[in-house]
Amino acid sequence: MRELLATAEQRGWQAEVFWVTRDWSSIQFRLGQPVAALGEINDYCMVRVIREGKLGMACGTHPSPELVQAAGAAAARGGEAGFSFAQPAPHPELAAPHPELRSLTAEDLVPLGSRIVREITGAHQDIPLLVSLERTVERIRIAASSGLEREATLGRVQISFGAPFPGAGSGLYKTVSYPGPPEFPKELVEEFNEWYSWGREVAAPPSGRLPVLLAPEAAFLLTMPLAAGLSGEAIWQRTSPLLDKKGERILSEALTIWDDPLRPGDPYGRAFDDEGTPCRRRPLVEAGHLRGYLYDLRTAALVGENPTGNGFKRALFGGGPWASPVPWPARVVIQPGELPWRELLSLERGLLLYGGMGFHSSNYLQGHFSVQGLGFYIEDGRPVGRLSGTMVAGNIYQELAQPLKLGSELRELPGAVAPFILIPALQVAGRRG
């Protein structure tokens, strides 16, 4: 990597090299049988060059002088950079991945996958069950002309399982991740078996405003619009509904939301972002009050702020080593409440949502969401059937500014660490009349 930086410096260019090696293996079960064992080791490299104040980028499978040349050629026709690459600075230290993680194979995961299959098919015969177990180890290296050098190894095992409901286009799926060799997810399997039995029948709620209990898997209805509103890009463009509202109450006082990638044992922890800026634990929303925005190097320079360690190669529905960094939360953590989720379920009438289809079509940049609800209709504190064709809509800065109740149980998901959240009322379009 230093050779590539030297090549750029000889031409009077600033350069940054991002290089990740991804070691991945998985085993999949369909209809109770292991059907696909996959594995790959790939390298991805992106070089960014600032040439006479203009930014250019090039991607490849490994660091090479040709990438520097290609990025320099792109910079000759590129837009103004407006920023410099990250400077050397101390960053937090995270524990290395579990030593057994690197040697864990797809074959090693078969007994655990088989046990999950047995536990679920024992409760639901003829279920079209899909089970996937994936091990990922990533080595990230970042170097820049500024003298910056970063390196970290990340690792996790992710377990996903679920099935469509009979005669439906939707289904129920659960996910859990571990920072080392995985355990049998007993509570999650039991929850799946119970919830899947709730979905054997269809129930149509009445139209109107109803209480809605968001399962942790549905927390994206809150976190995605919030991330868009906190983005330094939206702040710079002055399109964010949160512009100039730092210190003001924007959500329910029951909500405290952290950006915390430094939690011990978090399978998605990060010590620095994809530009090499140190990450840190900081509140985004504290007791409903806005505390801070998300800046990468570019947007921080545009608005005259310091980068916050939130430059990640991610997007709402994608991203990857080949993508440009954008402002994005490192790790969203919603502070839990004090009530068990089953107590929150004690509704006379309402919905339990674990997901929603069509979110991407919502004006989420302004806090809006409108989705076809995935979940169950509740009557007298009991789920009476799954939703079908039921629309749920609202705006997080209005609906989640109401007094909320939060569950005491936290669930670690790829997108966030979240509890159950009870919203007093959302607009529901269910059966007519």
Short mmCIF file of C-alpha atoms in Angstrom, two decimals:
data_model
loop_
_atom_site.label_atom_id
_atom_site.label_comp_id
_atom_site.label_asym_id
_atom_site.label_seq_id
_atom_site.Cartn_x
_atom_site.Cartn_y
_atom_site.Cartn_z
CA MET A 1 0.00 0.00 0.00
CA ARG A 2 2.87 2.39 0.72
CA GLU A 3 4.15 1.76 -2.80
CA LEU A 4 0.84 2.97 -4.23
CA LEU A 5 0.92 6.08 -2.06
CA ALA A 6 4.49 6.78 -3.17
CA THR A 7 3.41 6.48 -6.82
CA ALA A 8 0.73 9.11 -6.22
CA GLU A 9 3.04 11.40 -4.26
CA GLN A 10 5.61 11.35 -7.08
CA ARG A 11 2.92 12.96 -9.24
CA GLY A 12 1.97 15.49 -6.60
CA TRP A 13 -1.33 13.78 -5.78
CA GLN A 14 -2.92 12.92 -2.45
CA ALA A 15 -4.06 9.30 -2.26
CA GLU A 16 -5.98 6.90 -0.04
CA VAL A 17 -6.00 3.10 -0.34
CA PHE A 18 -8.85 1.02 1.10
CA TRP A 19 -8.21 -2.73 0.93
CA VAL A 20 -10.39 -5.46 2.38
CA THR A 21 -9.93 -9.24 2.29
CA ARG A 22 -13.16 -11.13 2.85
CA ASP A 23 -13.13 -14.79 3.93
CA TRP A 24 -16.68 -16.14 3.81
CA SER A 25 -18.32 -19.57 4.07
CA SER A 26 -21.92 -20.69 4.47
CA ILE A 27 -24.22 -23.69 4.65
CA GLN A 28 -27.86 -23.60 3.59
CA PHE A 29 -30.70 -25.96 4.43
CA ARG A 30 -33.87 -26.24 2.36
CA LEU A 31 -36.80 -28.45 3.31
CA GLY A 32 -34.75 -29.88 6.16
CA GLN A 33 -31.68 -30.89 4.18
CA PRO A 34 -28.29 -29.20 3.65
CA VAL A 35 -28.25 -28.27 -0.03
CA ALA A 36 -25.44 -25.77 -0.55
CA ALA A 37 -22.06 -25.31 1.11
CA LEU A 38 -20.36 -22.22 -0.26
CA GLY A 39 -17.11 -20.43 0.40
CA GLU A 40 -14.95 -17.70 -1.07
CA ILE A 41 -11.96 -15.52 -0.30
CA ASN A 42 -12.02 -12.22 -2.16
CA ASP A 43 -9.98 -9.03 -2.16
CA TYR A 44 -11.43 -5.63 -2.98
CA CYS A 45 -9.44 -2.44 -3.27
CA MET A 46 -10.46 1.17 -3.84
CA VAL A 47 -7.98 3.96 -4.48
CA ARG A 48 -9.07 7.57 -4.15
CA VAL A 49 -6.86 10.34 -5.54
CA ILE A 50 -7.06 14.11 -5.11
CA ARG A 51 -5.36 15.69 -8.10
CA GLU A 52 -5.22 19.48 -8.30
CA GLY A 53 -8.16 19.61 -5.92
CA LYS A 54 -10.31 17.16 -7.88
CA LEU A 55 -11.38 13.70 -6.72
CA GLY A 56 -11.05 10.47 -8.68
CA MET A 57 -11.59 6.83 -7.75
CA ALA A 58 -10.76 3.40 -9.13
CA CYS A 59 -11.58 -0.12 -7.92
CA GLY A 60 -9.95 -3.49 -8.39
CA THR A 61 -9.33 -6.82 -6.75
CA HIS A 62 -5.98 -5.90 -5.17
CA PRO A 63 -3.71 -2.86 -4.73
CA SER A 64 -1.79 -2.09 -7.92
CA PRO A 65 -0.12 0.95 -9.54
CA GLU A 66 -2.71 0.71 -12.31
CA LEU A 67 -5.42 1.68 -9.82
CA VAL A 68 -3.50 4.84 -8.93
CA GLN A 69 -3.19 5.70 -12.60
CA ALA A 70 -6.90 5.05 -13.20
CA ALA A 71 -7.94 7.10 -10.17
CA GLY A 72 -5.68 9.95 -11.28
CA ALA A 73 -7.19 9.88 -14.76
CA ALA A 74 -10.68 9.97 -13.23
CA ALA A 75 -9.66 12.92 -11.04
CA ALA A 76 -8.63 14.90 -14.11
CA ARG A 77 -12.30 14.86 -15.11
CA GLY A 78 -13.74 14.70 -11.58
CA GLY A 79 -15.48 17.17 -9.33
CA GLU A 80 -13.95 19.29 -6.61
CA ALA A 81 -12.89 17.19 -3.61
CA GLY A 82 -13.23 19.92 -1.01
CA PHE A 83 -11.55 17.80 1.68
CA SER A 84 -8.32 16.06 2.58
CA PHE A 85 -7.87 12.44 3.56
CA ALA A 86 -7.91 11.50 7.25
CA GLN A 87 -4.96 12.44 9.43
CA PRO A 88 -3.22 10.01 11.80
CA ALA A 89 -4.91 10.01 15.20
CA PRO A 90 -5.38 7.54 18.06
CA HIS A 91 -8.40 5.28 17.74
CA PRO A 92 -10.16 2.91 20.16
CA GLU A 93 -8.99 -0.68 20.37
CA LEU A 94 -11.51 -3.49 19.94
CA ALA A 95 -10.92 -7.10 20.87
CA ALA A 96 -9.76 -9.32 18.02
CA PRO A 97 -12.26 -11.86 16.65
CA HIS A 98 -12.55 -15.19 18.42
CA PRO A 99 -9.47 -17.26 17.49
CA GLU A 100 -11.61 -20.20 16.33
CA LEU A 101 -13.65 -18.09 13.93
CA ARG A 102 -11.14 -18.11 11.08
CA SER A 103 -10.91 -21.91 11.01
CA LEU A 104 -14.67 -22.50 11.30
CA THR A 105 -15.93 -24.26 8.15
CA ALA A 106 -19.34 -24.78 6.59
CA GLU A 107 -19.11 -28.42 7.64
CA ASP A 108 -18.59 -27.34 11.26
CA LEU A 109 -21.91 -25.46 11.11
CA VAL A 110 -23.96 -28.42 9.85
CA PRO A 111 -24.83 -29.90 13.30
CA LEU A 112 -26.16 -26.55 14.52
CA GLY A 113 -28.17 -26.04 11.35
CA SER A 114 -29.58 -29.55 11.64
CA ARG A 115 -30.67 -28.90 15.22
CA ILE A 116 -32.50 -25.71 14.18
CA VAL A 117 -34.26 -27.69 11.45
CA ARG A 118 -35.32 -30.41 13.92
CA GLU A 119 -36.68 -27.93 16.47
CA ILE A 120 -38.76 -26.08 13.88
CA THR A 121 -40.00 -28.99 11.77
CA GLY A 122 -40.92 -30.80 14.98
CA ALA A 123 -43.39 -27.99 15.68
CA HIS A 124 -44.47 -27.33 12.08
CA GLN A 125 -44.63 -30.30 9.77
CA ASP A 126 -44.24 -29.67 6.02
CA ILE A 127 -42.94 -26.14 6.62
CA PRO A 128 -40.90 -24.86 3.60
CA LEU A 129 -38.06 -23.93 5.93
CA LEU A 130 -34.89 -22.11 4.88
CA VAL A 131 -31.91 -22.05 7.27
CA SER A 132 -28.65 -20.26 6.51
CA LEU A 133 -25.47 -20.10 8.61
CA GLU A 134 -22.71 -17.76 7.41
CA ARG A 135 -19.21 -17.15 8.77
CA THR A 136 -17.43 -13.94 7.74
CA VAL A 137 -13.93 -12.71 8.57
CA GLU A 138 -12.83 -9.39 7.07
CA ARG A 139 -9.41 -7.78 7.24
CA ILE A 140 -9.60 -4.04 6.55
CA ARG A 141 -6.53 -1.92 5.77
CA ILE A 142 -6.54 1.82 5.09
CA ALA A 143 -3.54 4.03 4.29
CA ALA A 144 -3.30 7.62 3.08
CA SER A 145 -0.70 10.15 1.96
CA SER A 146 -1.25 11.97 5.25
CA GLY A 147 0.62 9.17 7.03
CA LEU A 148 -2.58 7.43 8.14
CA GLU A 149 -2.35 3.67 8.60
CA ARG A 150 -5.24 1.58 9.94
CA GLU A 151 -5.83 -2.15 10.18
CA ALA A 152 -8.56 -4.24 11.80
CA THR A 153 -9.97 -7.74 11.55
CA LEU A 154 -13.72 -8.18 11.96
CA GLY A 155 -15.58 -11.47 12.30
CA ARG A 156 -18.99 -12.95 12.99
CA VAL A 157 -21.36 -15.84 12.36
CA GLN A 158 -24.87 -14.95 11.23
CA ILE A 159 -27.76 -17.40 11.51
CA SER A 160 -30.98 -16.79 9.58
CA PHE A 161 -34.05 -19.00 9.35
CA GLY A 162 -37.65 -18.68 8.27
CA ALA A 163 -40.38 -19.68 5.87
CA PRO A 164 -43.27 -18.21 3.89
CA PHE A 165 -46.73 -18.59 5.34
CA PRO A 166 -49.00 -21.11 3.56
CA GLY A 167 -50.64 -19.51 0.55
CA ALA A 168 -48.96 -16.15 1.17
CA GLY A 169 -46.35 -14.06 -0.56
CA SER A 170 -44.83 -13.08 2.78
CA GLY A 171 -43.26 -15.05 5.58
CA LEU A 172 -41.53 -14.93 8.93
CA TYR A 173 -37.74 -14.81 9.21
CA LYS A 174 -35.39 -14.44 12.17
CA THR A 175 -31.71 -13.47 12.33
CA VAL A 176 -29.07 -13.57 15.06
CA SER A 177 -25.32 -12.91 14.94
CA TYR A 178 -22.43 -14.04 17.14
CA PRO A 179 -18.87 -12.62 17.45
CA GLY A 180 -17.48 -16.16 17.69
CA PRO A 181 -18.55 -19.79 17.29
CA PRO A 182 -22.36 -19.72 17.50
CA GLU A 183 -24.67 -21.18 20.09
CA PHE A 184 -28.08 -22.73 19.53
CA PRO A 185 -30.50 -19.73 19.48
CA LYS A 186 -33.05 -21.39 21.74
CA GLU A 187 -35.19 -18.35 22.57
CA LEU A 188 -35.30 -17.16 18.96
CA VAL A 189 -36.31 -20.60 17.67
CA GLU A 190 -39.06 -20.81 20.30
CA GLU A 191 -40.25 -17.33 19.32
CA PHE A 192 -40.31 -18.32 15.66
CA ASN A 193 -42.35 -21.43 16.38
CA GLU A 194 -44.87 -19.43 18.37
CA TRP A 195 -45.14 -16.56 15.89
CA TYR A 196 -45.37 -18.85 12.88
CA SER A 197 -48.36 -20.57 14.48
CA TRP A 198 -50.02 -17.13 14.80
CA GLY A 199 -49.76 -16.70 11.04
CA ARG A 200 -51.68 -19.79 10.01
CA GLU A 201 -54.82 -17.67 9.66
CA VAL A 202 -55.37 -14.23 8.13
CA ALA A 203 -56.93 -11.43 10.19
CA ALA A 204 -58.01 -8.05 8.85
CA PRO A 205 -57.83 -5.11 11.28
CA PRO A 206 -60.24 -2.20 10.95
CA SER A 207 -59.04 0.97 9.24
CA GLY A 208 -58.17 3.89 11.46
CA ARG A 209 -55.58 4.76 14.07
CA LEU A 210 -54.44 1.76 16.10
CA PRO A 211 -51.65 1.03 18.59
CA VAL A 212 -48.67 -0.63 16.91
CA LEU A 213 -45.97 -2.67 18.64
CA LEU A 214 -42.76 -2.65 16.60
CA ALA A 215 -40.66 -5.78 17.01
CA PRO A 216 -36.88 -5.13 16.94
CA GLU A 217 -36.82 -6.34 13.31
CA ALA A 218 -39.15 -3.45 12.41
CA ALA A 219 -37.00 -0.78 14.10
CA PHE A 220 -35.80 0.24 10.62
CA LEU A 221 -39.06 2.19 10.28
CA LEU A 222 -37.48 4.52 12.86
CA THR A 223 -33.75 4.17 12.27
CA MET A 224 -33.67 4.52 8.47
CA PRO A 225 -35.54 7.85 8.28
CA LEU A 226 -33.57 9.09 11.29
CA ALA A 227 -30.23 8.20 9.65
CA ALA A 228 -31.32 10.03 6.49
CA GLY A 229 -32.24 13.12 8.50
CA LEU A 230 -28.97 13.07 10.47
CA SER A 231 -26.81 12.64 7.36
CA GLY A 232 -24.30 15.40 6.76
CA GLU A 233 -25.32 15.24 3.11
CA ALA A 234 -28.87 16.32 3.98
CA ILE A 235 -27.53 18.96 6.38
CA TRP A 236 -25.27 20.42 3.68
CA GLN A 237 -28.06 20.39 1.10
CA ARG A 238 -30.41 21.89 3.71
CA THR A 239 -33.02 19.23 2.93
CA SER A 240 -33.05 17.57 6.37
CA PRO A 241 -36.12 18.03 8.58
CA LEU A 242 -33.59 18.13 11.46
CA LEU A 243 -31.66 21.12 10.15
CA ASP A 244 -30.80 23.61 12.93
CA LYS A 245 -32.66 21.50 15.53
CA LYS A 246 -29.70 20.36 17.62
CA GLY A 247 -30.76 20.44 21.26
CA GLU A 248 -34.47 20.45 20.43
CA ARG A 249 -36.90 17.62 21.18
CA ILE A 250 -37.59 15.71 17.95
CA LEU A 251 -38.87 12.36 19.29
CA SER A 252 -40.52 10.93 22.40
CA GLU A 253 -38.62 11.51 25.63
CA ALA A 254 -38.69 7.72 26.05
CA LEU A 255 -36.18 7.41 23.19
CA THR A 256 -32.44 7.56 23.67
CA ILE A 257 -30.51 6.43 20.61
CA TRP A 258 -26.74 5.93 20.56
CA ASP A 259 -24.22 5.51 17.81
CA ASP A 260 -22.09 2.95 19.62
CA PRO A 261 -19.78 0.69 17.59
CA LEU A 262 -17.53 0.12 20.63
CA ARG A 263 -19.81 -2.24 22.60
CA PRO A 264 -17.82 -5.26 23.85
CA GLY A 265 -18.72 -8.42 21.97
CA ASP A 266 -20.75 -6.66 19.29
CA PRO A 267 -20.41 -8.69 16.06
CA TYR A 268 -20.73 -5.44 14.08
CA GLY A 269 -18.34 -3.29 16.14
CA ARG A 270 -15.91 -0.85 14.51
CA ALA A 271 -12.95 1.13 15.87
CA PHE A 272 -12.70 3.39 12.80
CA ASP A 273 -14.82 4.13 9.75
CA ASP A 274 -14.07 3.33 6.11
CA GLU A 275 -12.01 6.52 5.78
CA GLY A 276 -9.87 5.79 8.84
CA THR A 277 -11.54 8.33 11.13
CA PRO A 278 -11.84 7.01 14.72
CA CYS A 279 -15.30 5.90 15.83
CA ARG A 280 -16.71 6.72 19.24
CA ARG A 281 -19.78 6.19 21.39
CA ARG A 282 -22.01 9.23 21.26
CA PRO A 283 -25.72 10.03 21.65
CA LEU A 284 -27.70 10.87 18.52
CA VAL A 285 -30.97 11.37 20.39
CA GLU A 286 -31.07 11.70 24.19
CA ALA A 287 -34.45 11.60 25.94
CA GLY A 288 -35.97 12.66 22.63
CA HIS A 289 -33.59 15.61 22.10
CA LEU A 290 -31.31 15.83 19.06
CA ARG A 291 -27.64 15.68 20.07
CA GLY A 292 -25.62 15.34 16.87
CA TYR A 293 -25.35 14.72 13.14
CA LEU A 294 -23.38 12.22 11.04
CA TYR A 295 -20.40 13.48 9.01
CA ASP A 296 -17.87 11.81 6.76
CA LEU A 297 -14.75 13.69 5.59
CA ARG A 298 -16.47 15.34 2.62
CA THR A 299 -19.66 16.55 4.29
CA ALA A 300 -17.76 17.69 7.39
CA ALA A 301 -15.58 19.90 5.20
CA LEU A 302 -18.59 21.23 3.30
CA VAL A 303 -20.35 22.46 6.46
CA GLY A 304 -17.24 23.38 8.44
CA GLU A 305 -17.56 20.65 11.09
CA ASN A 306 -15.27 17.85 12.25
CA PRO A 307 -15.83 14.34 10.85
CA THR A 308 -17.63 12.10 13.34
CA GLY A 309 -16.29 8.69 12.27
CA ASN A 310 -19.35 7.97 10.14
CA GLY A 311 -17.89 7.65 6.64
CA PHE A 312 -19.02 4.18 5.54
CA LYS A 313 -19.29 2.42 2.20
CA ARG A 314 -22.97 1.78 2.73
CA ALA A 315 -26.30 2.81 1.31
CA LEU A 316 -29.94 2.35 2.19
CA PHE A 317 -30.19 -0.84 0.13
CA GLY A 318 -26.63 -1.80 -0.67
CA GLY A 319 -23.04 -0.64 -0.50
CA GLY A 320 -19.74 -2.47 -0.53
CA PRO A 321 -15.97 -1.95 -0.78
CA TRP A 322 -16.41 -0.42 -4.25
CA ALA A 323 -18.82 2.28 -3.04
CA SER A 324 -17.93 5.84 -2.07
CA PRO A 325 -18.12 6.62 1.66
CA VAL A 326 -21.27 8.39 2.81
CA PRO A 327 -22.46 9.56 6.25
CA TRP A 328 -24.00 6.55 7.99
CA PRO A 329 -24.38 5.39 11.60
CA ALA A 330 -21.61 3.09 12.77
CA ARG A 331 -23.93 1.09 15.06
CA VAL A 332 -27.39 2.25 16.10
CA VAL A 333 -28.32 1.22 19.65
CA ILE A 334 -31.78 2.10 21.01
CA GLN A 335 -31.78 2.20 24.80
CA PRO A 336 -34.30 -0.34 26.18
CA GLY A 337 -37.17 0.29 28.56
CA GLU A 338 -38.40 -1.62 31.59
CA LEU A 339 -41.40 -3.65 30.40
CA PRO A 340 -41.30 -7.20 29.00
CA TRP A 341 -42.51 -7.24 25.42
CA ARG A 342 -45.38 -9.59 26.24
CA GLU A 343 -46.73 -6.95 28.60
CA LEU A 344 -46.59 -4.43 25.76
CA LEU A 345 -48.62 -6.87 23.66
CA SER A 346 -51.58 -6.53 26.04
CA LEU A 347 -53.64 -4.42 23.63
CA GLU A 348 -57.39 -4.39 23.26
CA ARG A 349 -56.86 -3.94 19.53
CA GLY A 350 -53.64 -3.27 17.67
CA LEU A 351 -50.84 -4.59 15.50
CA LEU A 352 -47.54 -6.37 16.10
CA LEU A 353 -45.20 -5.52 13.21
CA TYR A 354 -41.97 -7.34 12.45
CA GLY A 355 -41.45 -5.76 9.02
CA GLY A 356 -42.93 -3.86 6.13
CA MET A 357 -42.79 -4.03 2.34
CA GLY A 358 -42.37 -0.96 0.13
CA PHE A 359 -40.38 1.21 2.53
CA HIS A 360 -38.08 2.35 -0.29
CA SER A 361 -41.04 4.08 -1.96
CA SER A 362 -41.70 6.23 1.10
CA ASN A 363 -40.42 9.78 1.47
CA TYR A 364 -38.19 8.53 4.27
CA LEU A 365 -35.79 11.46 3.81
CA GLN A 366 -38.46 13.62 5.45
CA GLY A 367 -39.34 11.00 8.08
CA HIS A 368 -42.31 9.48 6.28
CA PHE A 369 -43.00 5.76 5.94
CA SER A 370 -45.80 3.90 4.23
CA VAL A 371 -45.52 0.12 4.10
CA GLN A 372 -47.55 -3.01 3.69
CA GLY A 373 -47.34 -4.31 7.22
CA LEU A 374 -45.81 -7.69 7.99
CA GLY A 375 -47.09 -8.87 11.32
CA PHE A 376 -50.20 -9.81 13.26
CA TYR A 377 -53.52 -8.34 14.34
CA ILE A 378 -54.02 -8.26 18.11
CA GLU A 379 -57.37 -8.50 19.92
CA ASP A 380 -57.70 -8.67 23.69
CA GLY A 381 -53.95 -9.07 24.06
CA ARG A 382 -53.78 -12.08 21.76
CA PRO A 383 -52.61 -12.39 18.13
CA VAL A 384 -55.57 -13.64 16.08
CA GLY A 385 -53.91 -13.90 12.66
CA ARG A 386 -51.36 -12.44 10.26
CA LEU A 387 -51.81 -9.27 8.26
CA SER A 388 -52.49 -9.38 4.53
CA GLY A 389 -52.76 -6.24 2.43
CA THR A 390 -52.75 -3.99 5.49
CA MET A 391 -51.04 -0.61 5.03
CA VAL A 392 -49.38 1.27 7.88
CA ALA A 393 -48.22 4.88 7.50
CA GLY A 394 -46.85 7.76 9.51
CA ASN A 395 -44.01 10.19 10.10
CA ILE A 396 -41.43 9.39 12.76
CA TYR A 397 -41.17 13.01 13.89
CA GLN A 398 -44.90 13.04 14.62
CA GLU A 399 -45.91 9.48 15.50
CA LEU A 400 -42.77 8.70 17.52
CA ALA A 401 -42.96 12.01 19.32
CA GLN A 402 -45.96 10.55 21.19
CA PRO A 403 -45.41 8.98 24.63
CA LEU A 404 -43.87 5.58 23.87
CA LYS A 405 -43.26 2.41 25.85
CA LEU A 406 -40.11 0.39 25.26
CA GLY A 407 -39.44 -3.26 25.98
CA SER A 408 -36.68 -4.41 28.29
CA GLU A 409 -35.29 -7.01 25.87
CA LEU A 410 -32.61 -5.90 23.38
CA ARG A 411 -32.01 -7.77 20.13
CA GLU A 412 -28.77 -7.46 18.17
CA LEU A 413 -29.57 -7.28 14.46
CA PRO A 414 -27.37 -6.40 11.47
CA GLY A 415 -29.04 -2.99 11.14
CA ALA A 416 -29.44 -1.98 14.78
CA VAL A 417 -29.61 -3.07 18.40
CA ALA A 418 -33.23 -2.47 19.36
CA PRO A 419 -36.03 -3.33 21.81
CA PHE A 420 -39.76 -3.65 21.16
CA ILE A 421 -41.37 -0.20 20.80
CA LEU A 422 -45.07 0.45 21.46
CA ILE A 423 -46.47 3.40 19.49
CA PRO A 424 -49.86 4.61 20.81
CA ALA A 425 -51.37 5.11 17.35
CA LEU A 426 -50.47 4.81 13.66
CA GLN A 427 -52.69 5.15 10.62
CA VAL A 428 -53.80 1.69 9.48
CA ALA A 429 -55.66 0.85 6.28
CA GLY A 430 -57.24 -2.56 6.83
CA ARG A 431 -60.69 -3.88 6.11
CA ARG A 432 -63.40 -1.52 4.95
CA GLY A 433 -66.44 -0.67 6.99
#
